[in-house]
Amino acid sequence: MSIQPAQPKKPTDKPTVERFFRTLREGLVQHLPAYKGPDLHSRGERVEDQAFFYIHELEDVIREWISGVYHCSQHDGLVIPQWPGVKLSPLEMLQAGLARAGRLRILPSPDLVFDFLQVKPRTIQHYGVEVDGLRYNGPALDCYRNEKSPYGGLLADRWPIRVHPDDVRFVYFQDPADDSWHRLEWEHAPALNTAFSAEAAAHARRLSLRHGRHLDTSEALAELLARWDQGMVTDRRERRMALRLSAERAAVPLPRLPEEEPHTPVSTARLHLVPEPSVTSDLDEEDEIFEAPDGDDFYADAFEVLE
């Protein structure tokens, strides 16, 4: 669900909602006692002396009207393309949709989302776990450091670590004792206030190696974020990666930390991008859009779809 604030006193920002309010007013509310009307000219006489409904009572009346009247009435905006002449009610349109697509499957548990993340078999060391060159740690590992896992097969005595590729600040570990999920934090995560993808982390390593220095993840990360924050990107690959990071959101709910109250995940902050002074335009030419750059596999997955 995307919530977009509307401008005050501008009903055209939310025409669908305003149209339903009119339908509700004309179809139900104006027939109730003590109705005052939308303006002074529509107000009846001595409405204060009439009976009235409390908010919870009015809500029950509206819900009953929606289920018994509104959902059973024909609506001109409900159309099946194959049969444009058939007049449908919302309830009939719902039944047609269920027949074509089936019912919406609700997850039995919100933790089920972790089962769909990438699995990285790793050993648990005294410092925590290392995934793709990044070290993670957390109190949930205290009972399992330097211990072999009870899992076999592809894991082979290693522990399954769940990784979200669009935000590698955290990985997720399931305690086999009670099947509870725990968040493990990257050692450099406190320096970040936004999601950091695996692609950006790998690019930071490439930048460090390009200058012939020993790999220092924290230094490379700081330089990368500083240059992107100032708009000093060097090529199209970095520019698109920076724009993607600026709009990225953490899609995985964070497991509850020890002695932490339940909370609702909030969206992370955006990177502030300033246009690069030396670049006059960032728009792609037509030949750039449909031709993959030489020596760059950034569009590899996209061209698979186009072909």
PDB file of C-alpha atoms in Angstrom:
ATOM      1  CA  MET A   1       0.000   0.000   0.000  1.00  0.00           C
ATOM      2  CA  SER A   2       1.338   3.395  -0.962  1.00  0.00           C
ATOM      3  CA  ILE A   3       0.055   6.351   1.116  1.00  0.00           C
ATOM      4  CA  GLN A   4       0.311   9.664  -0.707  1.00  0.00           C
ATOM      5  CA  PRO A   5      -0.731  12.802   1.223  1.00  0.00           C
ATOM      6  CA  ALA A   6      -3.254  15.016  -0.548  1.00  0.00           C
ATOM      7  CA  GLN A   7      -3.143  18.798  -0.638  1.00  0.00           C
ATOM      8  CA  PRO A   8      -5.560  20.502   1.756  1.00  0.00           C
ATOM      9  CA  LYS A   9      -8.814  21.709   0.186  1.00  0.00           C
ATOM     10  CA  LYS A  10      -8.023  20.033  -3.115  1.00  0.00           C
ATOM     11  CA  PRO A  11     -10.457  17.121  -3.618  1.00  0.00           C
ATOM     12  CA  THR A  12      -9.099  16.412  -7.099  1.00  0.00           C
ATOM     13  CA  ASP A  13      -6.031  14.867  -5.432  1.00  0.00           C
ATOM     14  CA  LYS A  14      -8.241  11.981  -4.271  1.00  0.00           C
ATOM     15  CA  PRO A  15     -11.222  11.862  -6.668  1.00  0.00           C
ATOM     16  CA  THR A  16     -12.008   8.174  -6.043  1.00  0.00           C
ATOM     17  CA  VAL A  17     -12.342   8.718  -2.298  1.00  0.00           C
ATOM     18  CA  GLU A  18     -14.388  11.883  -2.744  1.00  0.00           C
ATOM     19  CA  ARG A  19     -16.745  10.111  -5.160  1.00  0.00           C
ATOM     20  CA  PHE A  20     -17.361   7.356  -2.628  1.00  0.00           C
ATOM     21  CA  PHE A  21     -18.090   9.947   0.063  1.00  0.00           C
ATOM     22  CA  ARG A  22     -20.764  11.405  -2.220  1.00  0.00           C
ATOM     23  CA  THR A  23     -22.216   7.940  -2.862  1.00  0.00           C
ATOM     24  CA  LEU A  24     -22.258   7.247   0.881  1.00  0.00           C
ATOM     25  CA  ARG A  25     -23.930  10.586   1.595  1.00  0.00           C
ATOM     26  CA  GLU A  26     -26.585  10.283  -1.085  1.00  0.00           C
ATOM     27  CA  GLY A  27     -27.205   6.580  -0.621  1.00  0.00           C
ATOM     28  CA  LEU A  28     -27.336   6.366   3.176  1.00  0.00           C
ATOM     29  CA  VAL A  29     -26.283   9.250   5.404  1.00  0.00           C
ATOM     30  CA  GLN A  30     -28.845  11.783   4.166  1.00  0.00           C
ATOM     31  CA  HIS A  31     -31.644   9.366   5.089  1.00  0.00           C
ATOM     32  CA  LEU A  32     -30.526   9.068   8.718  1.00  0.00           C
ATOM     33  CA  PRO A  33     -32.057  11.224  11.487  1.00  0.00           C
ATOM     34  CA  ALA A  34     -30.258  14.453  12.501  1.00  0.00           C
ATOM     35  CA  TYR A  35     -28.512  14.713   9.115  1.00  0.00           C
ATOM     36  CA  LYS A  36     -27.156  18.264   8.759  1.00  0.00           C
ATOM     37  CA  GLY A  37     -26.245  18.193   5.065  1.00  0.00           C
ATOM     38  CA  PRO A  38     -22.992  19.163   3.356  1.00  0.00           C
ATOM     39  CA  ASP A  39     -23.699  22.908   3.698  1.00  0.00           C
ATOM     40  CA  LEU A  40     -26.006  25.355   5.443  1.00  0.00           C
ATOM     41  CA  HIS A  41     -28.519  25.428   2.576  1.00  0.00           C
ATOM     42  CA  SER A  42     -29.055  21.651   2.817  1.00  0.00           C
ATOM     43  CA  ARG A  43     -29.627  21.652   6.559  1.00  0.00           C
ATOM     44  CA  GLY A  44     -33.050  20.715   7.904  1.00  0.00           C
ATOM     45  CA  GLU A  45     -34.984  22.395  10.683  1.00  0.00           C
ATOM     46  CA  ARG A  46     -34.235  21.685  14.343  1.00  0.00           C
ATOM     47  CA  VAL A  47     -31.928  18.753  13.606  1.00  0.00           C
ATOM     48  CA  GLU A  48     -30.441  19.060  17.104  1.00  0.00           C
ATOM     49  CA  ASP A  49     -33.741  17.848  18.579  1.00  0.00           C
ATOM     50  CA  GLN A  50     -33.740  14.645  16.543  1.00  0.00           C
ATOM     51  CA  ALA A  51     -32.212  11.325  17.509  1.00  0.00           C
ATOM     52  CA  PHE A  52     -28.637  10.743  16.520  1.00  0.00           C
ATOM     53  CA  PHE A  53     -26.084   7.937  16.255  1.00  0.00           C
ATOM     54  CA  TYR A  54     -22.875   7.540  18.160  1.00  0.00           C
ATOM     55  CA  ILE A  55     -19.726   6.952  16.076  1.00  0.00           C
ATOM     56  CA  HIS A  56     -19.611   3.199  16.724  1.00  0.00           C
ATOM     57  CA  GLU A  57     -23.333   2.903  15.919  1.00  0.00           C
ATOM     58  CA  LEU A  58     -22.923   4.847  12.678  1.00  0.00           C
ATOM     59  CA  GLU A  59     -19.996   2.605  11.725  1.00  0.00           C
ATOM     60  CA  ASP A  60     -22.182  -0.485  12.139  1.00  0.00           C
ATOM     61  CA  VAL A  61     -24.905   1.081   9.976  1.00  0.00           C
ATOM     62  CA  ILE A  62     -22.387   1.972   7.237  1.00  0.00           C
ATOM     63  CA  ARG A  63     -20.867  -1.520   7.265  1.00  0.00           C
ATOM     64  CA  GLU A  64     -24.314  -3.114   6.935  1.00  0.00           C
ATOM     65  CA  TRP A  65     -25.222  -0.725   4.098  1.00  0.00           C
ATOM     66  CA  ILE A  66     -21.979  -1.532   2.234  1.00  0.00           C
ATOM     67  CA  SER A  67     -22.496  -5.302   2.474  1.00  0.00           C
ATOM     68  CA  GLY A  68     -26.249  -5.299   1.789  1.00  0.00           C
ATOM     69  CA  VAL A  69     -26.735  -2.392  -0.639  1.00  0.00           C
ATOM     70  CA  TYR A  70     -23.524  -0.945  -2.060  1.00  0.00           C
ATOM     71  CA  HIS A  71     -21.871  -4.267  -2.942  1.00  0.00           C
ATOM     72  CA  CYS A  72     -25.070  -5.521  -4.556  1.00  0.00           C
ATOM     73  CA  SER A  73     -25.746  -2.425  -6.702  1.00  0.00           C
ATOM     74  CA  GLN A  74     -24.638  -2.088 -10.314  1.00  0.00           C
ATOM     75  CA  HIS A  75     -21.629   0.136 -10.977  1.00  0.00           C
ATOM     76  CA  ASP A  76     -20.815   1.574 -14.390  1.00  0.00           C
ATOM     77  CA  GLY A  77     -17.061   1.434 -13.698  1.00  0.00           C
ATOM     78  CA  LEU A  78     -17.015  -2.363 -13.297  1.00  0.00           C
ATOM     79  CA  VAL A  79     -16.480  -3.974 -16.681  1.00  0.00           C
ATOM     80  CA  ILE A  80     -15.149  -7.324 -17.901  1.00  0.00           C
ATOM     81  CA  PRO A  81     -13.351  -6.642 -21.221  1.00  0.00           C
ATOM     82  CA  GLN A  82     -14.682  -9.821 -22.823  1.00  0.00           C
ATOM     83  CA  TRP A  83     -18.298  -8.855 -22.000  1.00  0.00           C
ATOM     84  CA  PRO A  84     -18.455  -5.039 -21.956  1.00  0.00           C
ATOM     85  CA  GLY A  85     -22.246  -4.965 -22.045  1.00  0.00           C
ATOM     86  CA  VAL A  86     -22.730  -6.889 -18.792  1.00  0.00           C
ATOM     87  CA  LYS A  87     -23.615  -4.700 -15.820  1.00  0.00           C
ATOM     88  CA  LEU A  88     -21.871  -5.853 -12.642  1.00  0.00           C
ATOM     89  CA  SER A  89     -22.029  -5.115  -8.956  1.00  0.00           C
ATOM     90  CA  PRO A  90     -18.896  -5.138  -6.763  1.00  0.00           C
ATOM     91  CA  LEU A  91     -19.915  -8.506  -5.309  1.00  0.00           C
ATOM     92  CA  GLU A  92     -20.343 -10.020  -8.797  1.00  0.00           C
ATOM     93  CA  MET A  93     -17.012  -8.540  -9.895  1.00  0.00           C
ATOM     94  CA  LEU A  94     -15.357 -10.103  -6.856  1.00  0.00           C
ATOM     95  CA  GLN A  95     -16.829 -13.483  -7.700  1.00  0.00           C
ATOM     96  CA  ALA A  96     -15.591 -13.159 -11.292  1.00  0.00           C
ATOM     97  CA  GLY A  97     -12.109 -12.295 -10.056  1.00  0.00           C
ATOM     98  CA  LEU A  98     -12.035 -15.251  -7.669  1.00  0.00           C
ATOM     99  CA  ALA A  99     -13.061 -17.576 -10.483  1.00  0.00           C
ATOM    100  CA  ARG A 100     -10.159 -16.355 -12.633  1.00  0.00           C
ATOM    101  CA  ALA A 101      -7.337 -15.826 -10.108  1.00  0.00           C
ATOM    102  CA  GLY A 102      -8.380 -17.634  -6.924  1.00  0.00           C
ATOM    103  CA  ARG A 103      -8.340 -16.319  -3.383  1.00  0.00           C
ATOM    104  CA  LEU A 104      -5.566 -14.262  -1.856  1.00  0.00           C
ATOM    105  CA  ARG A 105      -3.216 -16.471   0.129  1.00  0.00           C
ATOM    106  CA  ILE A 106      -2.393 -14.947   3.496  1.00  0.00           C
ATOM    107  CA  LEU A 107       0.878 -15.975   5.120  1.00  0.00           C
ATOM    108  CA  PRO A 108       0.212 -18.045   8.248  1.00  0.00           C
ATOM    109  CA  SER A 109       3.148 -16.351   9.958  1.00  0.00           C
ATOM    110  CA  PRO A 110       4.970 -13.071   9.244  1.00  0.00           C
ATOM    111  CA  ASP A 111       8.284 -14.927   9.764  1.00  0.00           C
ATOM    112  CA  LEU A 112       7.631 -16.965   6.633  1.00  0.00           C
ATOM    113  CA  VAL A 113       9.277 -14.220   4.574  1.00  0.00           C
ATOM    114  CA  PHE A 114      12.695 -15.280   5.920  1.00  0.00           C
ATOM    115  CA  ASP A 115      12.304 -18.734   4.356  1.00  0.00           C
ATOM    116  CA  PHE A 116      12.382 -17.131   0.887  1.00  0.00           C
ATOM    117  CA  LEU A 117      15.694 -15.313   1.394  1.00  0.00           C
ATOM    118  CA  GLN A 118      18.982 -16.586  -0.002  1.00  0.00           C
ATOM    119  CA  VAL A 119      20.681 -19.255   2.113  1.00  0.00           C
ATOM    120  CA  LYS A 120      24.426 -19.009   2.785  1.00  0.00           C
ATOM    121  CA  PRO A 121      25.937 -22.034   4.621  1.00  0.00           C
ATOM    122  CA  ARG A 122      28.486 -20.658   7.090  1.00  0.00           C
ATOM    123  CA  THR A 123      30.350 -21.687  10.232  1.00  0.00           C
ATOM    124  CA  ILE A 124      29.896 -19.677  13.414  1.00  0.00           C
ATOM    125  CA  GLN A 125      33.258 -18.427  14.672  1.00  0.00           C
ATOM    126  CA  HIS A 126      34.205 -16.553  17.834  1.00  0.00           C
ATOM    127  CA  TYR A 127      33.691 -13.252  15.977  1.00  0.00           C
ATOM    128  CA  GLY A 128      30.375 -14.306  14.423  1.00  0.00           C
ATOM    129  CA  VAL A 129      29.799 -15.286  10.791  1.00  0.00           C
ATOM    130  CA  GLU A 130      31.372 -14.069   7.560  1.00  0.00           C
ATOM    131  CA  VAL A 131      29.184 -13.787   4.463  1.00  0.00           C
ATOM    132  CA  ASP A 132      30.692 -12.618   1.159  1.00  0.00           C
ATOM    133  CA  GLY A 133      33.564 -10.895   2.948  1.00  0.00           C
ATOM    134  CA  LEU A 134      31.332  -9.103   5.482  1.00  0.00           C
ATOM    135  CA  ARG A 135      31.350 -10.020   9.172  1.00  0.00           C
ATOM    136  CA  TYR A 136      28.140 -10.210  11.190  1.00  0.00           C
ATOM    137  CA  ASN A 137      27.554 -10.761  14.879  1.00  0.00           C
ATOM    138  CA  GLY A 138      24.790 -10.824  17.458  1.00  0.00           C
ATOM    139  CA  PRO A 139      23.921 -12.224  20.902  1.00  0.00           C
ATOM    140  CA  ALA A 140      21.881 -15.020  19.308  1.00  0.00           C
ATOM    141  CA  LEU A 141      25.152 -16.711  18.278  1.00  0.00           C
ATOM    142  CA  ASP A 142      26.574 -16.972  21.792  1.00  0.00           C
ATOM    143  CA  CYS A 143      25.398 -20.570  22.315  1.00  0.00           C
ATOM    144  CA  TYR A 144      26.649 -21.782  18.936  1.00  0.00           C
ATOM    145  CA  ARG A 145      30.114 -20.274  18.480  1.00  0.00           C
ATOM    146  CA  ASN A 146      32.670 -22.807  17.170  1.00  0.00           C
ATOM    147  CA  GLU A 147      29.930 -25.475  17.219  1.00  0.00           C
ATOM    148  CA  LYS A 148      28.891 -27.706  14.338  1.00  0.00           C
ATOM    149  CA  SER A 149      25.332 -27.440  13.160  1.00  0.00           C
ATOM    150  CA  PRO A 150      22.942 -30.413  13.331  1.00  0.00           C
ATOM    151  CA  TYR A 151      22.151 -29.980   9.631  1.00  0.00           C
ATOM    152  CA  GLY A 152      23.462 -32.264   6.903  1.00  0.00           C
ATOM    153  CA  GLY A 153      23.181 -32.487   3.151  1.00  0.00           C
ATOM    154  CA  LEU A 154      24.235 -29.337   1.334  1.00  0.00           C
ATOM    155  CA  LEU A 155      24.844 -27.548   4.634  1.00  0.00           C
ATOM    156  CA  ALA A 156      27.353 -30.196   5.790  1.00  0.00           C
ATOM    157  CA  ASP A 157      27.603 -29.226   9.472  1.00  0.00           C
ATOM    158  CA  ARG A 158      27.344 -25.540   8.639  1.00  0.00           C
ATOM    159  CA  TRP A 159      24.649 -23.113   9.724  1.00  0.00           C
ATOM    160  CA  PRO A 160      22.119 -21.627   7.272  1.00  0.00           C
ATOM    161  CA  ILE A 161      22.350 -17.833   7.219  1.00  0.00           C
ATOM    162  CA  ARG A 162      19.607 -15.927   5.408  1.00  0.00           C
ATOM    163  CA  VAL A 163      20.711 -12.953   3.305  1.00  0.00           C
ATOM    164  CA  HIS A 164      18.623 -10.165   1.794  1.00  0.00           C
ATOM    165  CA  PRO A 165      20.620  -9.050  -1.300  1.00  0.00           C
ATOM    166  CA  ASP A 166      19.074  -5.570  -1.370  1.00  0.00           C
ATOM    167  CA  ASP A 167      20.152  -4.799   2.207  1.00  0.00           C
ATOM    168  CA  VAL A 168      23.325  -6.521   3.444  1.00  0.00           C
ATOM    169  CA  ARG A 169      23.530  -4.471   6.631  1.00  0.00           C
ATOM    170  CA  PHE A 170      21.844  -7.428   8.332  1.00  0.00           C
ATOM    171  CA  VAL A 171      21.591 -11.185   7.912  1.00  0.00           C
ATOM    172  CA  TYR A 172      19.139 -13.473   9.699  1.00  0.00           C
ATOM    173  CA  PHE A 173      19.745 -16.540  11.847  1.00  0.00           C
ATOM    174  CA  GLN A 174      17.133 -19.037  13.046  1.00  0.00           C
ATOM    175  CA  ASP A 175      17.756 -20.508  16.480  1.00  0.00           C
ATOM    176  CA  PRO A 176      17.174 -24.286  16.227  1.00  0.00           C
ATOM    177  CA  ALA A 177      16.211 -24.425  19.908  1.00  0.00           C
ATOM    178  CA  ASP A 178      12.917 -22.539  19.476  1.00  0.00           C
ATOM    179  CA  ASP A 179      12.874 -21.693  15.719  1.00  0.00           C
ATOM    180  CA  SER A 180      12.947 -17.967  16.507  1.00  0.00           C
ATOM    181  CA  TRP A 181      14.587 -15.558  14.047  1.00  0.00           C
ATOM    182  CA  HIS A 182      17.362 -13.173  15.043  1.00  0.00           C
ATOM    183  CA  ARG A 183      19.012 -10.303  13.235  1.00  0.00           C
ATOM    184  CA  LEU A 184      22.790 -10.266  12.930  1.00  0.00           C
ATOM    185  CA  GLU A 185      24.360  -6.869  12.280  1.00  0.00           C
ATOM    186  CA  TRP A 186      27.229  -6.090   9.951  1.00  0.00           C
ATOM    187  CA  GLU A 187      30.194  -4.615  11.835  1.00  0.00           C
ATOM    188  CA  HIS A 188      30.004  -1.418   9.744  1.00  0.00           C
ATOM    189  CA  ALA A 189      26.198  -1.095   9.732  1.00  0.00           C
ATOM    190  CA  PRO A 190      26.144   1.727  12.351  1.00  0.00           C
ATOM    191  CA  ALA A 191      27.833   3.986   9.768  1.00  0.00           C
ATOM    192  CA  LEU A 192      24.862   3.606   7.412  1.00  0.00           C
ATOM    193  CA  ASN A 193      21.390   5.078   7.705  1.00  0.00           C
ATOM    194  CA  THR A 194      19.964   3.520   4.562  1.00  0.00           C
ATOM    195  CA  ALA A 195      19.769   0.148   2.844  1.00  0.00           C
ATOM    196  CA  PHE A 196      23.040  -1.055   1.310  1.00  0.00           C
ATOM    197  CA  SER A 197      22.811  -3.717  -1.402  1.00  0.00           C
ATOM    198  CA  ALA A 198      25.196  -6.589  -2.085  1.00  0.00           C
ATOM    199  CA  GLU A 199      25.881  -5.047  -5.502  1.00  0.00           C
ATOM    200  CA  ALA A 200      27.023  -1.802  -3.899  1.00  0.00           C
ATOM    201  CA  ALA A 201      29.231  -3.683  -1.430  1.00  0.00           C
ATOM    202  CA  ALA A 202      30.919  -5.607  -4.254  1.00  0.00           C
ATOM    203  CA  HIS A 203      31.409  -2.368  -6.177  1.00  0.00           C
ATOM    204  CA  ALA A 204      33.097  -0.818  -3.142  1.00  0.00           C
ATOM    205  CA  ARG A 205      35.584  -3.697  -3.099  1.00  0.00           C
ATOM    206  CA  ARG A 206      36.308  -3.216  -6.809  1.00  0.00           C
ATOM    207  CA  LEU A 207      37.015   0.472  -6.201  1.00  0.00           C
ATOM    208  CA  SER A 208      39.456  -0.390  -3.441  1.00  0.00           C
ATOM    209  CA  LEU A 209      41.301  -2.941  -5.568  1.00  0.00           C
ATOM    210  CA  ARG A 210      41.328  -0.596  -8.570  1.00  0.00           C
ATOM    211  CA  HIS A 211      43.605   1.812  -6.684  1.00  0.00           C
ATOM    212  CA  GLY A 212      46.064  -0.976  -5.817  1.00  0.00           C
ATOM    213  CA  ARG A 213      45.475  -0.857  -2.056  1.00  0.00           C
ATOM    214  CA  HIS A 214      44.779  -3.615   0.402  1.00  0.00           C
ATOM    215  CA  LEU A 215      41.081  -4.246   0.819  1.00  0.00           C
ATOM    216  CA  ASP A 216      39.625  -2.009   3.536  1.00  0.00           C
ATOM    217  CA  THR A 217      35.842  -2.399   3.452  1.00  0.00           C
ATOM    218  CA  SER A 218      35.066   0.504   5.772  1.00  0.00           C
ATOM    219  CA  GLU A 219      37.343   2.937   3.906  1.00  0.00           C
ATOM    220  CA  ALA A 220      36.019   1.884   0.495  1.00  0.00           C
ATOM    221  CA  LEU A 221      32.437   2.151   1.759  1.00  0.00           C
ATOM    222  CA  ALA A 222      33.008   5.645   3.140  1.00  0.00           C
ATOM    223  CA  GLU A 223      34.548   6.852  -0.116  1.00  0.00           C
ATOM    224  CA  LEU A 224      31.773   5.331  -2.198  1.00  0.00           C
ATOM    225  CA  LEU A 225      28.944   6.865  -0.159  1.00  0.00           C
ATOM    226  CA  ALA A 226      30.703  10.241   0.026  1.00  0.00           C
ATOM    227  CA  ARG A 227      31.151  10.451  -3.738  1.00  0.00           C
ATOM    228  CA  TRP A 228      27.549   9.361  -4.429  1.00  0.00           C
ATOM    229  CA  ASP A 229      26.266  11.855  -1.867  1.00  0.00           C
ATOM    230  CA  GLN A 230      28.032  14.646  -3.754  1.00  0.00           C
ATOM    231  CA  GLY A 231      26.890  13.428  -7.158  1.00  0.00           C
ATOM    232  CA  MET A 232      30.483  12.621  -8.194  1.00  0.00           C
ATOM    233  CA  VAL A 233      29.703   9.329  -9.916  1.00  0.00           C
ATOM    234  CA  THR A 234      32.189   8.275 -12.536  1.00  0.00           C
ATOM    235  CA  ASP A 235      30.132   6.215 -14.990  1.00  0.00           C
ATOM    236  CA  ARG A 236      26.621   5.138 -15.918  1.00  0.00           C
ATOM    237  CA  ARG A 237      26.874   2.027 -13.751  1.00  0.00           C
ATOM    238  CA  GLU A 238      27.565   4.022 -10.586  1.00  0.00           C
ATOM    239  CA  ARG A 239      24.919   6.605 -11.461  1.00  0.00           C
ATOM    240  CA  ARG A 240      22.158   4.023 -11.845  1.00  0.00           C
ATOM    241  CA  MET A 241      23.314   2.193  -8.727  1.00  0.00           C
ATOM    242  CA  ALA A 242      23.182   5.435  -6.744  1.00  0.00           C
ATOM    243  CA  LEU A 243      19.670   6.200  -7.964  1.00  0.00           C
ATOM    244  CA  ARG A 244      18.573   2.694  -7.056  1.00  0.00           C
ATOM    245  CA  LEU A 245      19.996   3.038  -3.549  1.00  0.00           C
ATOM    246  CA  SER A 246      18.250   6.376  -3.101  1.00  0.00           C
ATOM    247  CA  ALA A 247      14.853   4.758  -3.699  1.00  0.00           C
ATOM    248  CA  GLU A 248      15.544   1.454  -1.971  1.00  0.00           C
ATOM    249  CA  ARG A 249      13.461   0.311   0.975  1.00  0.00           C
ATOM    250  CA  ALA A 250      14.042  -2.458   3.506  1.00  0.00           C
ATOM    251  CA  ALA A 251      11.451  -5.052   2.478  1.00  0.00           C
ATOM    252  CA  VAL A 252      12.177  -7.609   5.195  1.00  0.00           C
ATOM    253  CA  PRO A 253      10.671  -7.068   8.673  1.00  0.00           C
ATOM    254  CA  LEU A 254      13.304  -6.996  11.389  1.00  0.00           C
ATOM    255  CA  PRO A 255      13.054  -9.771  13.997  1.00  0.00           C
ATOM    256  CA  ARG A 256      12.531  -8.620  17.540  1.00  0.00           C
ATOM    257  CA  LEU A 257      15.787  -8.014  19.366  1.00  0.00           C
ATOM    258  CA  PRO A 258      16.231  -9.239  22.977  1.00  0.00           C
ATOM    259  CA  GLU A 259      14.277  -7.102  25.446  1.00  0.00           C
ATOM    260  CA  GLU A 260      12.889  -5.040  22.603  1.00  0.00           C
ATOM    261  CA  GLU A 261       9.246  -4.115  22.193  1.00  0.00           C
ATOM    262  CA  PRO A 262       7.492  -5.132  18.978  1.00  0.00           C
ATOM    263  CA  HIS A 263       7.650  -2.441  16.359  1.00  0.00           C
ATOM    264  CA  THR A 264       6.518  -1.786  12.847  1.00  0.00           C
ATOM    265  CA  PRO A 265       9.315  -1.605  10.271  1.00  0.00           C
ATOM    266  CA  VAL A 266       9.743   1.892   8.922  1.00  0.00           C
ATOM    267  CA  SER A 267      11.163   2.925   5.608  1.00  0.00           C
ATOM    268  CA  THR A 268      14.802   3.902   5.550  1.00  0.00           C
ATOM    269  CA  ALA A 269      16.093   7.333   4.607  1.00  0.00           C
ATOM    270  CA  ARG A 270      17.060   8.240   1.057  1.00  0.00           C
ATOM    271  CA  LEU A 271      20.532   9.183  -0.068  1.00  0.00           C
ATOM    272  CA  HIS A 272      20.644  12.861  -0.975  1.00  0.00           C
ATOM    273  CA  LEU A 273      21.909  13.152  -4.543  1.00  0.00           C
ATOM    274  CA  VAL A 274      23.227  16.421  -5.925  1.00  0.00           C
ATOM    275  CA  PRO A 275      23.493  16.707  -9.742  1.00  0.00           C
ATOM    276  CA  GLU A 276      27.031  16.474 -11.053  1.00  0.00           C
ATOM    277  CA  PRO A 277      28.118  19.948 -12.239  1.00  0.00           C
ATOM    278  CA  SER A 278      30.158  18.645 -15.176  1.00  0.00           C
ATOM    279  CA  VAL A 279      27.319  16.603 -16.637  1.00  0.00           C
ATOM    280  CA  THR A 280      24.786  18.538 -18.679  1.00  0.00           C
ATOM    281  CA  SER A 281      22.269  15.738 -19.096  1.00  0.00           C
ATOM    282  CA  ASP A 282      21.778  12.266 -17.598  1.00  0.00           C
ATOM    283  CA  LEU A 283      19.258  11.112 -20.171  1.00  0.00           C
ATOM    284  CA  ASP A 284      20.132   8.030 -22.205  1.00  0.00           C
ATOM    285  CA  GLU A 285      20.312   8.303 -25.951  1.00  0.00           C
ATOM    286  CA  GLU A 286      18.242   5.844 -27.961  1.00  0.00           C
ATOM    287  CA  ASP A 287      21.304   3.816 -28.970  1.00  0.00           C
ATOM    288  CA  GLU A 288      22.399   3.644 -25.306  1.00  0.00           C
ATOM    289  CA  ILE A 289      19.061   2.245 -24.213  1.00  0.00           C
ATOM    290  CA  PHE A 290      19.069  -0.711 -26.587  1.00  0.00           C
ATOM    291  CA  GLU A 291      22.807  -1.405 -26.788  1.00  0.00           C
ATOM    292  CA  ALA A 292      24.596  -2.985 -23.830  1.00  0.00           C
ATOM    293  CA  PRO A 293      27.747  -1.042 -22.827  1.00  0.00           C
ATOM    294  CA  ASP A 294      31.010  -2.748 -23.758  1.00  0.00           C
ATOM    295  CA  GLY A 295      32.559  -4.715 -20.918  1.00  0.00           C
ATOM    296  CA  ASP A 296      29.551  -4.149 -18.639  1.00  0.00           C
ATOM    297  CA  ASP A 297      26.992  -6.766 -17.664  1.00  0.00           C
ATOM    298  CA  PHE A 298      24.735  -4.341 -15.819  1.00  0.00           C
ATOM    299  CA  TYR A 299      21.881  -4.912 -18.301  1.00  0.00           C
ATOM    300  CA  ALA A 300      22.389  -8.678 -18.575  1.00  0.00           C
ATOM    301  CA  ASP A 301      19.198  -9.624 -16.762  1.00  0.00           C
ATOM    302  CA  ALA A 302      17.193  -6.859 -18.441  1.00  0.00           C
ATOM    303  CA  PHE A 303      18.112  -7.936 -21.982  1.00  0.00           C
ATOM    304  CA  GLU A 304      17.068 -11.489 -21.144  1.00  0.00           C
ATOM    305  CA  VAL A 305      13.561 -10.180 -20.606  1.00  0.00           C
ATOM    306  CA  LEU A 306      13.589  -8.024 -23.758  1.00  0.00           C
ATOM    307  CA  GLU A 307      14.775 -10.895 -25.932  1.00  0.00           C
TER     308      GLU A 307
END
